[in-house]
Amino acid sequence: MSAIDIIIVVILGLGTYEGYRKGFLLGVLGLFGFVIAVILGLYFMAPMNDWLAENVTEFNLGFPIFGFIVVFVLTLLFIKIAGWILKQVMDMVLLGPLDAIVGALFGAVKAAFFISLFFWQASLFKLEMPKKWTKDSEMLYFIEPIAPAIVAAIEPFFPSIEESLKKLEEVVEKIKDATTD
């Protein structure tokens, strides 16, 4: 087992514990909210970039990233408030240990998604892990394709995701070019 596998196991363990603590329903809402926040962040990244370009003159290379972060955070905040309201309603209904056990399983899946998303986004920014860290990994190759597969499954409902990812890659190239000049 490589060092990266140990890190993955620790993160999966923490995700399992967190899922057990929160329960299944809030875990689903949290993951759904995160996925929606990423999709909306990518979808509205270009319009936010255009708005920032018209209204702000400094740091124009970072507009797409800043636009993504603003939309992402606002979406997560809205979903967090909805989750809090749902939690208040759920406290009235006792779902018991089943919710916690299924929540633990879901927490592990959710942690795997986040790990996959991290590696996927890092690869979009051309940030690769050293080969000596990943070559002996037994878990990484099972984890990595999770986020791209979920986005590919959702993409028919949000056709501009691929276009937004291409724009993000263009921004990364511009930033790299600006830093090398």
mmCIF file of C-alpha atoms in Angstrom:
data_model
loop_
_atom_site.group_PDB
_atom_site.id
_atom_site.type_symbol
_atom_site.label_atom_id
_atom_site.label_comp_id
_atom_site.label_asym_id
_atom_site.label_seq_id
_atom_site.Cartn_x
_atom_site.Cartn_y
_atom_site.Cartn_z
ATOM 1 C CA MET A 1 0.000 0.000 0.000
ATOM 2 C CA SER A 2 1.492 3.327 -1.078
ATOM 3 C CA ALA A 3 1.423 6.625 0.794
ATOM 4 C CA ILE A 4 -1.306 7.951 -1.496
ATOM 5 C CA ASP A 5 -3.419 4.873 -0.654
ATOM 6 C CA ILE A 6 -3.013 5.582 3.057
ATOM 7 C CA ILE A 7 -4.153 9.168 2.516
ATOM 8 C CA ILE A 8 -7.139 7.937 0.491
ATOM 9 C CA VAL A 9 -8.078 5.421 3.211
ATOM 10 C CA VAL A 10 -7.870 8.131 5.896
ATOM 11 C CA ILE A 11 -10.071 10.488 3.858
ATOM 12 C CA LEU A 12 -12.549 7.682 3.150
ATOM 13 C CA GLY A 13 -12.592 6.852 6.867
ATOM 14 C CA LEU A 14 -13.284 10.463 7.773
ATOM 15 C CA GLY A 15 -16.033 10.568 5.145
ATOM 16 C CA THR A 16 -17.561 7.411 6.583
ATOM 17 C CA TYR A 17 -17.538 8.865 10.098
ATOM 18 C CA GLU A 18 -18.999 12.165 8.903
ATOM 19 C CA GLY A 19 -21.707 10.301 6.973
ATOM 20 C CA TYR A 20 -22.557 8.271 10.072
ATOM 21 C CA ARG A 21 -22.730 11.430 12.168
ATOM 22 C CA LYS A 22 -24.916 13.409 9.728
ATOM 23 C CA GLY A 23 -27.060 10.589 8.422
ATOM 24 C CA PHE A 24 -28.100 9.631 4.926
ATOM 25 C CA LEU A 25 -30.619 12.345 4.088
ATOM 26 C CA LEU A 26 -28.371 15.258 4.976
ATOM 27 C CA GLY A 27 -25.467 13.502 3.266
ATOM 28 C CA VAL A 28 -27.443 13.235 0.040
ATOM 29 C CA LEU A 29 -28.441 16.871 0.264
ATOM 30 C CA GLY A 30 -24.827 17.891 0.863
ATOM 31 C CA LEU A 31 -23.509 15.941 -2.119
ATOM 32 C CA PHE A 32 -26.354 17.082 -4.334
ATOM 33 C CA GLY A 33 -25.642 20.643 -3.292
ATOM 34 C CA PHE A 34 -21.935 20.309 -4.010
ATOM 35 C CA VAL A 35 -22.541 18.837 -7.476
ATOM 36 C CA ILE A 36 -25.094 21.530 -8.284
ATOM 37 C CA ALA A 37 -22.681 24.205 -7.012
ATOM 38 C CA VAL A 38 -19.917 22.889 -9.293
ATOM 39 C CA ILE A 39 -22.275 22.718 -12.275
ATOM 40 C CA LEU A 40 -23.675 26.206 -11.681
ATOM 41 C CA GLY A 41 -20.174 27.533 -11.041
ATOM 42 C CA LEU A 42 -18.996 26.188 -14.385
ATOM 43 C CA TYR A 43 -22.203 27.229 -16.153
ATOM 44 C CA PHE A 44 -22.141 30.832 -14.914
ATOM 45 C CA MET A 45 -18.354 31.211 -14.992
ATOM 46 C CA ALA A 46 -18.374 32.874 -18.430
ATOM 47 C CA PRO A 47 -21.215 35.360 -17.708
ATOM 48 C CA MET A 48 -19.590 36.251 -14.383
ATOM 49 C CA ASN A 49 -16.264 36.702 -16.207
ATOM 50 C CA ASP A 50 -17.927 39.108 -18.655
ATOM 51 C CA TRP A 51 -19.566 41.071 -15.836
ATOM 52 C CA LEU A 52 -16.298 41.326 -13.907
ATOM 53 C CA ALA A 53 -14.434 42.388 -17.063
ATOM 54 C CA GLU A 54 -16.882 45.279 -17.502
ATOM 55 C CA ASN A 55 -16.817 46.414 -13.868
ATOM 56 C CA VAL A 56 -13.321 45.643 -12.517
ATOM 57 C CA THR A 57 -10.020 46.633 -14.104
ATOM 58 C CA GLU A 58 -7.444 44.786 -11.984
ATOM 59 C CA PHE A 59 -6.484 41.101 -12.059
ATOM 60 C CA ASN A 60 -8.458 40.240 -15.196
ATOM 61 C CA LEU A 61 -6.791 36.829 -15.645
ATOM 62 C CA GLY A 62 -8.427 35.624 -12.439
ATOM 63 C CA PHE A 63 -11.981 36.647 -13.366
ATOM 64 C CA PRO A 64 -13.168 33.192 -14.484
ATOM 65 C CA ILE A 65 -11.809 31.542 -11.353
ATOM 66 C CA PHE A 66 -13.224 34.270 -9.120
ATOM 67 C CA GLY A 67 -16.574 34.050 -10.937
ATOM 68 C CA PHE A 68 -16.666 30.299 -10.389
ATOM 69 C CA ILE A 69 -15.872 30.707 -6.691
ATOM 70 C CA VAL A 70 -18.582 33.355 -6.161
ATOM 71 C CA VAL A 71 -21.305 31.277 -7.832
ATOM 72 C CA PHE A 72 -20.062 28.109 -6.108
ATOM 73 C CA VAL A 73 -20.096 29.665 -2.617
ATOM 74 C CA LEU A 74 -23.503 31.331 -3.071
ATOM 75 C CA THR A 75 -25.016 28.046 -4.259
ATOM 76 C CA LEU A 76 -23.510 26.126 -1.343
ATOM 77 C CA LEU A 77 -24.787 28.744 1.094
ATOM 78 C CA PHE A 78 -28.320 28.500 -0.293
ATOM 79 C CA ILE A 79 -28.257 24.699 -0.107
ATOM 80 C CA LYS A 80 -26.791 24.807 3.419
ATOM 81 C CA ILE A 81 -29.732 26.937 4.546
ATOM 82 C CA ALA A 82 -32.154 24.514 2.880
ATOM 83 C CA GLY A 83 -30.354 21.646 4.630
ATOM 84 C CA TRP A 84 -30.662 23.348 7.993
ATOM 85 C CA ILE A 85 -34.409 23.736 7.458
ATOM 86 C CA LEU A 86 -34.654 20.082 6.406
ATOM 87 C CA LYS A 87 -32.687 19.038 9.500
ATOM 88 C CA GLN A 88 -35.140 20.899 11.713
ATOM 89 C CA VAL A 89 -38.005 19.002 10.086
ATOM 90 C CA MET A 90 -36.111 15.686 10.311
ATOM 91 C CA ASP A 91 -35.548 16.144 14.031
ATOM 92 C CA MET A 92 -39.287 15.700 14.429
ATOM 93 C CA VAL A 93 -39.110 12.271 12.742
ATOM 94 C CA LEU A 94 -36.902 9.590 14.303
ATOM 95 C CA LEU A 95 -35.207 7.647 11.526
ATOM 96 C CA GLY A 96 -32.922 5.842 13.942
ATOM 97 C CA PRO A 97 -29.802 3.813 13.315
ATOM 98 C CA LEU A 98 -30.692 2.935 9.718
ATOM 99 C CA ASP A 99 -30.195 6.547 8.672
ATOM 100 C CA ALA A 100 -26.784 6.585 10.378
ATOM 101 C CA ILE A 101 -25.608 3.281 8.842
ATOM 102 C CA VAL A 102 -26.698 4.193 5.327
ATOM 103 C CA GLY A 103 -25.231 7.647 5.965
ATOM 104 C CA ALA A 104 -21.857 6.055 6.763
ATOM 105 C CA LEU A 105 -21.875 4.170 3.466
ATOM 106 C CA PHE A 106 -22.922 7.271 1.613
ATOM 107 C CA GLY A 107 -20.223 9.288 3.408
ATOM 108 C CA ALA A 108 -17.567 6.932 2.039
ATOM 109 C CA VAL A 109 -18.951 7.329 -1.503
ATOM 110 C CA LYS A 110 -19.090 11.089 -1.070
ATOM 111 C CA ALA A 111 -15.471 11.196 0.132
ATOM 112 C CA ALA A 112 -14.451 9.136 -2.910
ATOM 113 C CA PHE A 113 -16.220 11.674 -5.137
ATOM 114 C CA PHE A 114 -14.335 14.568 -3.520
ATOM 115 C CA ILE A 115 -11.005 12.799 -3.904
ATOM 116 C CA SER A 116 -11.809 12.126 -7.550
ATOM 117 C CA LEU A 117 -12.898 15.716 -8.092
ATOM 118 C CA PHE A 118 -9.642 16.974 -6.569
ATOM 119 C CA PHE A 119 -7.531 14.857 -8.925
ATOM 120 C CA TRP A 120 -9.706 15.774 -11.905
ATOM 121 C CA GLN A 121 -9.499 19.518 -11.245
ATOM 122 C CA ALA A 122 -5.764 19.247 -10.587
ATOM 123 C CA SER A 123 -5.318 17.553 -13.958
ATOM 124 C CA LEU A 124 -7.278 20.373 -15.642
ATOM 125 C CA PHE A 125 -4.739 22.794 -14.190
ATOM 126 C CA LYS A 126 -1.919 20.490 -15.339
ATOM 127 C CA LEU A 127 -0.946 19.715 -11.729
ATOM 128 C CA GLU A 128 0.137 16.090 -11.759
ATOM 129 C CA MET A 129 1.167 13.979 -8.779
ATOM 130 C CA PRO A 130 4.728 12.660 -8.914
ATOM 131 C CA LYS A 131 4.771 9.226 -10.558
ATOM 132 C CA LYS A 132 6.637 7.696 -7.618
ATOM 133 C CA TRP A 133 3.621 8.521 -5.409
ATOM 134 C CA THR A 134 1.013 7.084 -7.740
ATOM 135 C CA LYS A 135 2.716 4.160 -9.494
ATOM 136 C CA ASP A 136 2.156 1.650 -6.658
ATOM 137 C CA SER A 137 -1.296 2.922 -5.703
ATOM 138 C CA GLU A 138 -3.976 0.259 -5.573
ATOM 139 C CA MET A 139 -6.883 2.621 -4.891
ATOM 140 C CA LEU A 140 -6.209 5.727 -6.957
ATOM 141 C CA TYR A 141 -7.205 4.180 -10.263
ATOM 142 C CA PHE A 142 -10.590 3.157 -8.829
ATOM 143 C CA ILE A 143 -11.197 6.596 -7.305
ATOM 144 C CA GLU A 144 -10.038 8.898 -10.137
ATOM 145 C CA PRO A 145 -12.818 8.208 -12.689
ATOM 146 C CA ILE A 146 -15.727 8.824 -10.272
ATOM 147 C CA ALA A 147 -16.165 12.621 -10.676
ATOM 148 C CA PRO A 148 -15.695 12.680 -14.475
ATOM 149 C CA ALA A 149 -18.233 9.846 -14.785
ATOM 150 C CA ILE A 150 -20.793 11.698 -12.676
ATOM 151 C CA VAL A 151 -20.304 14.911 -14.653
ATOM 152 C CA ALA A 152 -20.588 12.955 -17.923
ATOM 153 C CA ALA A 153 -23.841 11.413 -16.677
ATOM 154 C CA ILE A 154 -25.250 14.815 -15.717
ATOM 155 C CA GLU A 155 -23.984 16.638 -18.812
ATOM 156 C CA PRO A 156 -27.025 15.883 -21.032
ATOM 157 C CA PHE A 157 -29.075 17.942 -18.584
ATOM 158 C CA PHE A 158 -26.502 20.763 -18.587
ATOM 159 C CA PRO A 159 -24.955 20.803 -22.098
ATOM 160 C CA SER A 160 -22.642 23.754 -21.494
ATOM 161 C CA ILE A 161 -20.431 21.943 -18.957
ATOM 162 C CA GLU A 162 -17.986 20.775 -21.626
ATOM 163 C CA GLU A 163 -17.854 24.282 -23.094
ATOM 164 C CA SER A 164 -17.199 25.760 -19.645
ATOM 165 C CA LEU A 165 -14.423 23.235 -19.026
ATOM 166 C CA LYS A 166 -12.801 24.255 -22.318
ATOM 167 C CA LYS A 167 -12.990 27.917 -21.267
ATOM 168 C CA LEU A 168 -11.414 26.989 -17.935
ATOM 169 C CA GLU A 169 -8.563 25.257 -19.764
ATOM 170 C CA GLU A 170 -8.081 28.399 -21.897
ATOM 171 C CA VAL A 171 -7.891 30.535 -18.745
ATOM 172 C CA VAL A 172 -5.316 28.179 -17.252
ATOM 173 C CA GLU A 173 -3.225 28.479 -20.414
ATOM 174 C CA LYS A 174 -3.478 32.302 -20.312
ATOM 175 C CA ILE A 175 -2.374 32.342 -16.680
ATOM 176 C CA LYS A 176 0.525 30.007 -17.461
ATOM 177 C CA ASP A 177 1.542 32.178 -20.423
ATOM 178 C CA ALA A 178 1.331 35.353 -18.325
ATOM 179 C CA THR A 179 3.494 33.876 -15.583
ATOM 180 C CA THR A 180 6.164 32.706 -18.023
ATOM 181 C CA ASP A 181 6.419 36.097 -19.762
#
